CSV table of C-alpha atoms in Angstrom, one decimal:
chain,number,residue,atom,x,y,z
E,198,MET,CA,11.1,188.7,-39.0
E,199,LEU,CA,10.9,185.1,-40.0
E,200,LYS,CA,13.3,184.2,-42.9
E,201,PRO,CA,11.5,182.3,-45.8
E,202,THR,CA,12.6,178.6,-45.8
E,203,LYS,CA,14.1,177.4,-48.9
E,204,HIS,CA,11.1,175.3,-49.7
E,205,SER,CA,9.2,178.7,-49.8
E,206,GLU,CA,11.8,180.6,-52.3
E,207,PRO,CA,10.3,181.0,-55.9
E,208,SER,CA,12.3,179.1,-58.7
E,209,THR,CA,14.6,181.2,-60.7
E,210,ASP,CA,13.4,179.2,-63.7
E,211,ALA,CA,9.8,179.4,-63.0
E,212,ARG,CA,7.6,181.6,-64.8
E,213,PRO,CA,6.0,184.4,-62.7
E,214,ASN,CA,2.4,184.7,-62.2
E,215,ARG,CA,1.4,187.4,-64.7
E,216,ASN,CA,-1.6,189.7,-65.3
E,217,TRP,CA,-2.2,189.3,-69.0
E,218,LEU,CA,-3.8,192.8,-69.5
E,219,LYS,CA,-1.5,194.9,-67.4
E,220,ASP,CA,1.5,192.8,-69.3
E,221,HIS,CA,0.0,194.1,-72.7
E,222,GLY,CA,-1.9,197.2,-71.7
E,223,LEU,CA,0.2,199.5,-73.8
E,224,LEU,CA,-0.1,197.4,-76.9
E,225,LEU,CA,-4.0,196.9,-76.2
E,226,ALA,CA,-4.5,200.5,-76.0
E,227,ASN,CA,-2.7,201.4,-79.2
E,228,ALA,CA,-4.4,198.7,-81.1
E,229,GLY,CA,-7.7,199.8,-79.7
E,230,LEU,CA,-7.2,203.4,-80.5
E,231,PHE,CA,-6.1,202.4,-83.9
E,232,VAL,CA,-9.2,200.5,-84.6
E,233,ALA,CA,-11.4,203.3,-83.5
E,234,PHE,CA,-9.7,205.8,-85.4
E,235,LEU,CA,-9.6,203.8,-88.5
E,236,GLY,CA,-13.3,203.1,-88.1
E,237,GLY,CA,-13.9,206.9,-87.8
E,238,MET,CA,-11.6,207.5,-91.0
E,239,ILE,CA,-13.7,204.8,-93.1
E,240,ILE,CA,-17.3,206.2,-91.9
E,241,SER,CA,-16.4,210.0,-92.3
E,242,GLY,CA,-14.4,209.1,-95.6
E,243,ALA,CA,-17.3,207.2,-97.2
E,244,LYS,CA,-19.5,210.1,-96.5
E,245,THR,CA,-17.1,212.6,-98.0
E,246,TYR,CA,-16.4,210.5,-101.1
E,247,SER,CA,-20.2,209.9,-101.6
E,248,GLU,CA,-20.6,213.7,-101.5
E,249,GLU,CA,-17.9,214.1,-104.0
E,250,GLN,CA,-19.6,211.7,-106.2
E,251,GLN,CA,-22.8,213.1,-106.0
E,252,THR,CA,-21.5,216.5,-106.9
E,253,HIS,CA,-20.1,215.1,-110.1
E,254,GLY,CA,-23.3,213.5,-111.0
E,255,GLY,CA,-22.3,210.1,-109.7
E,256,SER,CA,-24.0,207.5,-106.9
E,257,PRO,CA,-23.2,207.6,-103.4
E,258,VAL,CA,-21.3,204.5,-102.1
E,259,GLY,CA,-21.6,202.4,-99.0
E,260,ILE,CA,-18.8,201.7,-96.6
E,261,LEU,CA,-17.9,198.1,-98.1
E,262,GLU,CA,-17.6,199.6,-101.5
E,263,TYR,CA,-15.7,202.7,-100.3
E,264,ILE,CA,-12.9,200.6,-98.7
E,265,THR,CA,-12.1,199.2,-102.0
E,266,THR,CA,-11.8,202.4,-103.7
E,267,GLY,CA,-8.3,204.1,-104.6
E,268,ASP,CA,-9.4,207.0,-102.7
E,269,PHE,CA,-9.3,204.9,-99.6
E,270,VAL,CA,-6.3,202.9,-100.4
E,271,GLU,CA,-4.2,205.8,-101.0
E,272,ALA,CA,-5.3,207.8,-97.9
E,273,VAL,CA,-4.4,204.9,-95.5
E,274,PHE,CA,-1.2,203.7,-97.0
E,275,GLU,CA,0.0,207.2,-97.8
E,276,ASN,CA,0.0,207.6,-94.0
E,277,TRP,CA,1.1,204.2,-93.0
E,278,GLU,CA,3.9,204.6,-95.3
E,279,SER,CA,5.3,207.7,-93.5
E,280,GLU,CA,4.9,206.1,-90.1
E,281,PHE,CA,6.8,203.1,-90.9
E,282,LEU,CA,9.6,205.1,-92.7
E,283,GLN,CA,9.8,207.2,-89.6
E,284,MET,CA,10.3,204.2,-87.0
E,285,ALA,CA,12.7,202.3,-89.6
E,286,MET,CA,15.0,205.3,-89.8
E,287,TYR,CA,14.8,206.0,-86.3
E,288,VAL,CA,15.6,202.2,-85.2
E,289,VAL,CA,18.5,202.4,-87.7
E,290,LEU,CA,20.1,206.0,-86.8
E,291,THR,CA,19.9,205.4,-83.1
E,292,VAL,CA,22.5,202.4,-83.7
E,293,PHE,CA,25.0,205.2,-85.1
E,294,LEU,CA,24.0,208.4,-83.7
E,295,PHE,CA,23.7,210.1,-80.4
E,296,GLN,CA,22.3,213.1,-78.7
E,297,ARG,CA,23.8,214.0,-75.6
E,298,GLY,CA,21.2,214.4,-72.8
E,299,SER,CA,18.2,212.9,-74.6
E,300,SER,CA,16.4,209.7,-73.2
E,301,GLU,CA,16.0,208.7,-77.0
E,302,SER,CA,19.9,208.0,-77.2
E,303,LYS,CA,22.2,205.4,-76.3
E,304,PRO,CA,24.7,206.8,-73.8
E,305,VAL,CA,27.4,208.8,-75.4
E,306,ASP,CA,30.7,207.8,-73.2
E,307,LYS,CA,30.0,204.6,-72.2
E,308,ALA,CA,29.1,201.1,-73.6
E,309,ALA,CA,25.4,200.3,-74.2
E,310,PRO,CA,23.7,196.7,-73.6
E,311,GLN,CA,22.3,197.3,-76.9
E,312,ASP,CA,25.7,196.9,-78.3
E,313,GLU,CA,26.6,193.7,-76.9
E,314,ASP,CA,27.7,190.9,-79.1
E,315,PRO,CA,24.7,188.0,-78.3
E,316,ARG,CA,27.5,185.6,-79.6
E,317,ASP,CA,29.2,186.2,-76.3
E,318,ALA,CA,26.3,186.3,-74.1
E,319,GLY,CA,25.4,183.4,-71.7
E,320,LYS,CA,22.8,181.0,-72.9
E,321,SER,CA,19.9,179.4,-71.1
E,322,ALA,CA,16.3,178.0,-71.6
E,323,LYS,CA,15.2,181.6,-71.4
E,324,THR,CA,17.5,183.1,-74.2
E,325,PRO,CA,15.5,183.6,-77.5
E,326,TRP,CA,15.8,180.7,-79.8
E,327,PRO,CA,17.8,182.5,-82.7
E,328,VAL,CA,20.4,183.2,-80.4
E,329,ARG,CA,21.0,179.7,-79.1
E,330,ARG,CA,20.6,178.8,-82.7
E,331,GLY,CA,23.3,181.0,-83.8
E,332,GLY,CA,24.7,181.4,-87.5
E,333,TRP,CA,22.4,182.8,-90.2
E,334,VAL,CA,19.4,182.4,-88.0
E,335,LEU,CA,20.9,184.9,-85.3
E,336,LYS,CA,22.2,187.4,-88.1
E,337,ILE,CA,18.6,187.9,-89.4
E,338,TYR,CA,17.5,188.2,-85.9
E,339,GLU,CA,19.7,190.9,-84.7
E,340,HIS,CA,18.5,193.1,-87.3
E,341,SER,CA,14.8,191.8,-87.4
E,342,LEU,CA,13.2,195.0,-86.3
E,343,SER,CA,14.6,197.4,-88.9
E,344,ALA,CA,13.8,194.6,-91.5
E,345,LEU,CA,10.1,194.2,-90.3
E,346,LEU,CA,9.7,198.0,-90.2
E,347,GLY,CA,11.5,198.4,-93.5
E,348,ILE,CA,9.4,195.5,-95.4
E,349,LEU,CA,6.2,197.3,-93.9
E,350,PHE,CA,7.3,200.7,-95.4
E,351,LEU,CA,7.9,199.3,-98.9
E,352,ALA,CA,4.5,197.2,-98.6
E,353,SER,CA,2.8,200.8,-98.0
E,354,PHE,CA,4.7,202.8,-100.4
E,355,THR,CA,3.8,200.1,-103.1
E,356,LEU,CA,0.0,200.1,-102.1
E,357,HIS,CA,0.1,204.1,-101.7
E,358,ALA,CA,1.2,204.1,-105.4
E,359,ILE,CA,-1.5,201.5,-106.5
E,360,GLY,CA,-4.4,203.2,-104.6
E,361,GLY,CA,-3.2,206.8,-105.7
E,362,THR,CA,-3.0,205.9,-109.3
E,363,SER,CA,-6.6,204.4,-108.9
E,364,ALA,CA,-7.6,207.6,-107.3
E,365,TYR,CA,-5.8,209.9,-109.9
E,366,ASN,CA,-7.1,207.9,-112.8
E,367,GLU,CA,-10.8,208.4,-111.6
E,368,GLU,CA,-10.2,212.0,-111.2
E,369,GLN,CA,-8.7,212.2,-114.6
E,370,LEU,CA,-11.7,210.1,-116.2
E,371,SER,CA,-14.2,212.3,-114.8
E,372,HIS,CA,-12.6,215.2,-116.4
E,373,GLY,CA,-12.4,213.3,-119.8
E,374,GLN,CA,-8.6,213.0,-119.7
E,375,ALA,CA,-6.2,210.1,-120.3
E,376,THR,CA,-5.2,207.9,-117.4
E,377,VAL,CA,-1.9,206.8,-116.2
E,378,SER,CA,0.1,203.6,-115.2
E,379,VAL,CA,1.3,203.0,-111.7
E,380,TRP,CA,5.0,203.8,-112.9
E,381,GLU,CA,3.9,206.9,-114.5
E,382,TYR,CA,2.1,208.1,-111.3
E,383,LEU,CA,5.3,207.3,-109.4
E,384,GLY,CA,7.1,209.7,-111.4
E,385,SER,CA,4.5,212.5,-111.0
E,386,SER,CA,4.9,215.3,-108.6
E,387,GLN,CA,1.5,214.3,-107.1
E,388,PHE,CA,2.8,211.2,-105.8
E,389,TRP,CA,6.0,212.7,-104.1
E,390,PHE,CA,4.1,215.8,-102.9
E,391,GLU,CA,1.7,213.3,-101.1
E,392,SER,CA,4.9,211.5,-99.6
E,393,PHE,CA,6.9,214.3,-98.8
E,394,GLN,CA,3.9,216.2,-97.0
E,395,ASN,CA,3.9,213.4,-94.4
E,396,TRP,CA,7.6,212.4,-94.3
E,397,GLN,CA,8.5,215.9,-93.0
E,398,SER,CA,6.1,216.0,-90.3
E,399,GLU,CA,7.1,212.5,-89.0
E,400,PHE,CA,10.8,213.7,-88.9
E,401,LEU,CA,9.9,216.9,-87.3
E,402,ALA,CA,8.0,214.9,-84.6
E,403,VAL,CA,11.2,212.8,-83.8
E,404,ALA,CA,13.6,215.7,-83.8
E,405,VAL,CA,11.4,217.4,-81.4
E,406,LEU,CA,10.9,214.2,-78.9
E,407,VAL,CA,14.9,213.7,-79.2
E,408,GLY,CA,15.7,217.3,-78.2
E,409,ALA,CA,13.1,218.3,-75.8
E,410,SER,CA,13.6,214.9,-73.8
E,411,ALA,CA,17.1,216.3,-72.7
E,412,TYR,CA,15.6,219.1,-70.9
E,413,LEU,CA,11.9,218.5,-70.3
E,414,ARG,CA,10.4,215.3,-68.1
E,415,GLU,CA,7.3,213.2,-68.0
E,416,ARG,CA,7.2,211.5,-64.7
E,417,GLY,CA,6.5,207.8,-65.0
E,418,SER,CA,7.1,207.6,-68.8
E,419,PRO,CA,10.0,205.5,-69.9
E,420,GLU,CA,10.3,208.1,-72.9
E,421,SER,CA,11.5,210.5,-70.1
E,422,LYS,CA,14.9,210.5,-67.9
E,423,PRO,CA,14.0,210.6,-64.4
E,424,VAL,CA,12.7,214.0,-63.1
E,425,ALA,CA,15.8,214.9,-61.0
E,426,GLU,CA,18.3,213.7,-63.5
E,427,PRO,CA,20.8,216.1,-64.8
E,428,HIS,CA,19.9,217.4,-68.5
E,429,TYR,CA,23.6,216.0,-69.7
E,430,GLU,CA,22.7,212.7,-68.4
E,431,THR,CA,22.0,210.6,-71.8
E,432,GLY,CA,20.1,207.3,-72.2
E,433,ALA,CA,18.2,205.5,-69.9
């Protein structure tokens, strides 16, 4: 077999040829499913809301009118809130806590690449700019994932409260009762019931994945250990 000449060797600094769809397939698939399911929620939600309005002597609403209602805002952000809380807590907890044998945990008995101090890393043109910049920029960047998820949780939590207040007040008015402020709704059992019923399910799902990944496998998935790897082997 002929050895490639020096001229034919690819440059280590050259950006490799990429198939954009393949490179971003996981993100695109999830974004597409999100749009499809959100659309289904809007269409079915508008129909259900209209039926409820007519039951109480009101008029049906169109899709554009429905997405401005407290009923829609509360339903959407109540769910988003729990998802972002789950992911934010998961990112933070996996910094400090371990689960022996789980593919979702860092190794228990040896150092993990994620713990390396970026200030000690060799820097090149490929190194992310915040790492090359250092200082307060790097300090923010090394915790930017949990920060983003935390901000999205707080934003969803706030919109859940605002939308929930609007939906609650609409129900109160239909029964000739007094309305409440956002702060009053935040202190109600109704708001916390809506939150806790979603939060508990999110952390149950995480606990099942963390525990089951120690003993069960899914060939080809990065969320699973290699099929032949022992149960006690932890991490990727």
